[in-house]
Amino acid sequence: MSGYILMAIWSGYLFVEKFIPYKMIAGTNGQWIVYYIFKLILFVVIGVFTTPFTSLWAVYKVIRAFR
C-alpha cells in the first residue's frame, strides 16, 4: 500500500504540474506551508486515480523501447 501511495504522489505530481503549472511567488511562511500541504494532498488524491494509467503508459514505453 505504501508503494502505491508513493506512486500516486508521483503520478499526481505529473498530472497536476501538466494542467496546473502555477507556482506561488510570494507569501508568508504560514501561506507557504498551507500551499505545499494543499498541493501534496492534491497530488495524492489525483494520483490515486491516475496511477494505473501512468504505470501502464510507462510499461508501454519500455516495451516499445526494447522492440
Coordinates of N, CA, C and O in Angstrom, one line a residue:
M1 N 0.8 -1.2 0.0 CA 0.0 0.0 0.0 C 0.9 1.3 0.0 O 0.5 2.2 -0.7
S2 N 2.0 1.2 0.7 CA 2.8 2.4 0.8 C 3.5 2.7 -0.6 O 3.7 3.8 -1.0
G3 N 3.8 1.6 -1.3 CA 4.3 1.8 -2.7 C 3.3 2.4 -3.6 O 3.7 3.3 -4.4
Y4 N 2.1 2.0 -3.5 CA 1.0 2.6 -4.3 C 0.9 4.1 -4.0 O 0.7 5.0 -4.9
I5 N 0.9 4.5 -2.7 CA 0.8 5.9 -2.3 C 2.0 6.7 -2.9 O 1.8 7.8 -3.3
L6 N 3.2 6.1 -2.8 CA 4.4 6.8 -3.4 C 4.2 7.0 -4.9 O 4.5 8.0 -5.4
M7 N 3.7 6.0 -5.6 CA 3.4 6.1 -7.0 C 2.3 7.1 -7.3 O 2.4 7.8 -8.2
A8 N 1.3 7.2 -6.4 CA 0.2 8.1 -6.5 C 0.7 9.5 -6.4 O 0.3 10.4 -7.1
I9 N 1.7 9.8 -5.5 CA 2.2 11.1 -5.3 C 2.9 11.5 -6.6 O 2.8 12.6 -7.1
W10 N 3.7 10.6 -7.2 CA 4.5 10.9 -8.4 C 3.5 11.1 -9.6 O 3.6 12.1 -10.3
S11 N 2.5 10.2 -9.7 CA 1.6 10.4 -10.8 C 0.7 11.6 -10.6 O 0.5 12.3 -11.6
G12 N 0.3 11.9 -9.4 CA -0.4 13.2 -9.2 C 0.4 14.4 -9.5 O -0.1 15.4 -10.0
Y13 N 1.7 14.3 -9.1 CA 2.6 15.5 -9.4 C 2.6 15.7 -10.9 O 2.5 16.8 -11.4
L14 N 2.8 14.6 -11.7 CA 2.9 14.8 -13.1 C 1.6 15.3 -13.7 O 1.7 16.2 -14.6
F15 N 0.5 14.9 -13.2 CA -0.8 15.3 -13.7 C -1.0 16.8 -13.4 O -1.4 17.6 -14.2
V16 N -0.8 17.1 -12.1 CA -1.1 18.5 -11.6 C -0.2 19.5 -12.3 O -0.6 20.6 -12.7
E17 N 1.1 19.2 -12.4 CA 2.0 20.1 -13.0 C 1.8 20.3 -14.5 O 2.2 21.3 -15.0
K18 N 1.2 19.3 -15.1 CA 0.9 19.4 -16.5 C -0.3 20.4 -16.8 O -0.2 21.2 -17.7
F19 N -1.3 20.3 -16.0 CA -2.5 21.0 -16.2 C -2.6 22.2 -15.3 O -3.4 23.2 -15.6
I20 N -1.9 22.3 -14.2 CA -2.0 23.4 -13.3 C -0.5 23.8 -12.9 O -0.1 23.5 -11.8
P21 N 0.2 24.4 -13.8 CA 1.6 24.7 -13.6 C 1.9 25.9 -12.8 O 3.0 26.4 -12.8
Y22 N 0.9 26.5 -12.1 CA 1.1 27.7 -11.3 C 1.9 27.5 -10.1 O 1.8 26.4 -9.4
K23 N 2.8 28.4 -9.8 CA 3.6 28.4 -8.6 C 3.3 29.6 -7.7 O 3.0 30.6 -8.2
M24 N 3.4 29.4 -6.4 CA 3.2 30.6 -5.5 C 4.5 31.4 -5.5 O 5.6 30.8 -5.4
I25 N 4.4 32.7 -5.7 CA 5.6 33.5 -5.9 C 5.9 34.2 -4.6 O 7.1 34.3 -4.2
A26 N 4.9 34.7 -3.9 CA 5.2 35.5 -2.6 C 4.2 35.1 -1.6 O 3.0 34.7 -1.9
G27 N 4.6 35.2 -0.3 CA 3.7 34.9 0.8 C 4.4 34.8 2.1 O 5.6 34.7 2.1
T28 N 3.6 34.7 3.1 CA 4.2 34.5 4.4 C 4.6 33.0 4.6 O 4.2 32.2 3.8
N29 N 5.3 32.7 5.7 CA 5.7 31.4 6.0 C 4.5 30.5 6.2 O 4.4 29.3 5.7
G30 N 3.4 31.0 6.8 CA 2.2 30.2 7.0 C 1.5 29.9 5.7 O 1.0 28.8 5.5
Q31 N 1.5 30.8 4.8 CA 0.9 30.6 3.5 C 1.7 29.6 2.7 O 1.1 28.8 2.0
W32 N 3.0 29.6 2.8 CA 3.8 28.7 2.1 C 3.5 27.3 2.6 O 3.4 26.3 1.8
I33 N 3.4 27.1 3.9 CA 3.2 25.8 4.5 C 1.8 25.3 4.0 O 1.7 24.1 3.6
V34 N 0.8 26.1 4.1 CA -0.6 25.7 3.7 C -0.6 25.4 2.2 O -1.2 24.4 1.8
Y35 N 0.1 26.1 1.4 CA 0.2 25.9 -0.1 C 0.8 24.6 -0.4 O 0.3 23.8 -1.2
Y36 N 1.9 24.2 0.2 CA 2.6 23.0 -0.1 C 1.9 21.8 0.5 O 1.9 20.7 -0.1
I37 N 1.2 21.9 1.6 CA 0.4 20.8 2.2 C -0.8 20.6 1.3 O -1.1 19.4 1.0
F38 N -1.4 21.7 0.8 CA -2.6 21.5 -0.1 C -2.1 20.8 -1.4 O -2.8 19.9 -1.9
K39 N -1.0 21.2 -1.9 CA -0.5 20.6 -3.2 C -0.2 19.1 -3.0 O -0.5 18.3 -3.8
L40 N 0.4 18.8 -1.8 CA 0.7 17.4 -1.6 C -0.5 16.5 -1.4 O -0.6 15.4 -2.0
I41 N -1.6 17.1 -0.8 CA -2.8 16.4 -0.7 C -3.5 16.2 -2.0 O -4.0 15.2 -2.4
L42 N -3.4 17.3 -2.9 CA -3.9 17.2 -4.2 C -3.2 16.2 -5.1 O -3.8 15.5 -5.8
F43 N -1.9 16.1 -4.9 CA -1.1 15.1 -5.6 C -1.6 13.7 -5.3 O -1.7 12.8 -6.2
V44 N -1.8 13.4 -4.0 CA -2.2 12.1 -3.6 C -3.6 11.8 -4.1 O -3.9 10.7 -4.6
V45 N -4.6 12.7 -3.9 CA -5.9 12.5 -4.3 C -6.1 12.2 -5.8 O -6.7 11.3 -6.2
I46 N -5.4 13.1 -6.6 CA -5.5 12.9 -8.1 C -4.7 11.7 -8.5 O -5.0 10.9 -9.4
G47 N -3.5 11.5 -7.8 CA -2.7 10.4 -8.1 C -3.3 9.0 -7.9 O -3.0 8.1 -8.6
V48 N -4.2 8.9 -6.9 CA -4.8 7.6 -6.7 C -5.6 7.1 -7.9 O -5.6 5.9 -8.2
F49 N -6.1 8.1 -8.7 CA -6.9 7.7 -9.8 C -6.1 7.6 -11.1 O -6.4 6.9 -12.0
T50 N -5.0 8.4 -11.2 CA -4.2 8.4 -12.4 C -3.0 7.4 -12.4 O -2.4 7.2 -13.4
T51 N -2.7 6.8 -11.2 CA -1.5 5.9 -11.1 C -1.6 4.7 -12.1 O -0.6 4.4 -12.7
P52 N -2.8 4.0 -12.2 CA -2.8 2.9 -13.1 C -2.5 3.3 -14.5 O -1.8 2.5 -15.2
F53 N -3.0 4.4 -15.0 CA -2.7 4.9 -16.3 C -1.3 5.2 -16.5 O -0.7 4.9 -17.6
T54 N -0.7 5.9 -15.6 CA 0.7 6.3 -15.6 C 1.6 5.1 -15.7 O 2.6 5.0 -16.4
S55 N 1.3 4.1 -14.8 CA 2.1 2.9 -14.8 C 2.0 2.1 -16.1 O 3.0 1.6 -16.6
L56 N 0.8 2.0 -16.6 CA 0.7 1.3 -17.9 C 1.4 2.0 -19.0 O 2.0 1.4 -19.9
W57 N 1.3 3.3 -19.0 CA 2.0 4.1 -20.0 C 3.5 3.9 -19.9 O 4.2 3.8 -21.0
A58 N 4.1 3.8 -18.7 CA 5.5 3.6 -18.6 C 5.9 2.2 -19.0 O 6.9 2.1 -19.7
V59 N 5.1 1.2 -18.8 CA 5.4 -0.1 -19.2 C 5.3 -0.2 -20.8 O 6.2 -0.8 -21.4
Y60 N 4.4 0.5 -21.3 CA 4.2 0.5 -22.8 C 5.5 1.2 -23.4 O 6.0 0.7 -24.4
K61 N 6.0 2.3 -22.8 CA 7.1 3.0 -23.4 C 8.4 2.1 -23.3 O 9.2 2.1 -24.2
V62 N 8.5 1.3 -22.2 CA 9.7 0.4 -22.0 C 9.6 -0.7 -23.1 O 10.6 -1.0 -23.7
I63 N 8.4 -1.3 -23.3 CA 8.3 -2.3 -24.2 C 8.6 -1.8 -25.6 O 9.3 -2.5 -26.4
R64 N 8.1 -0.6 -26.0 CA 8.4 0.0 -27.3 C 9.9 0.3 -27.5 O 10.5 0.2 -28.6
A65 N 10.6 0.6 -26.4 CA 12.0 1.0 -26.5 C 12.8 -0.2 -26.8 O 13.9 -0.1 -27.4
F66 N 12.4 -1.4 -26.3 CA 13.2 -2.6 -26.5 C 12.8 -3.4 -27.7 O 13.4 -4.4 -28.0
R67 N 11.9 -2.9 -28.5 CA 11.5 -3.6 -29.7 C 12.4 -3.2 -30.9 O 12.9 -2.2 -31.1

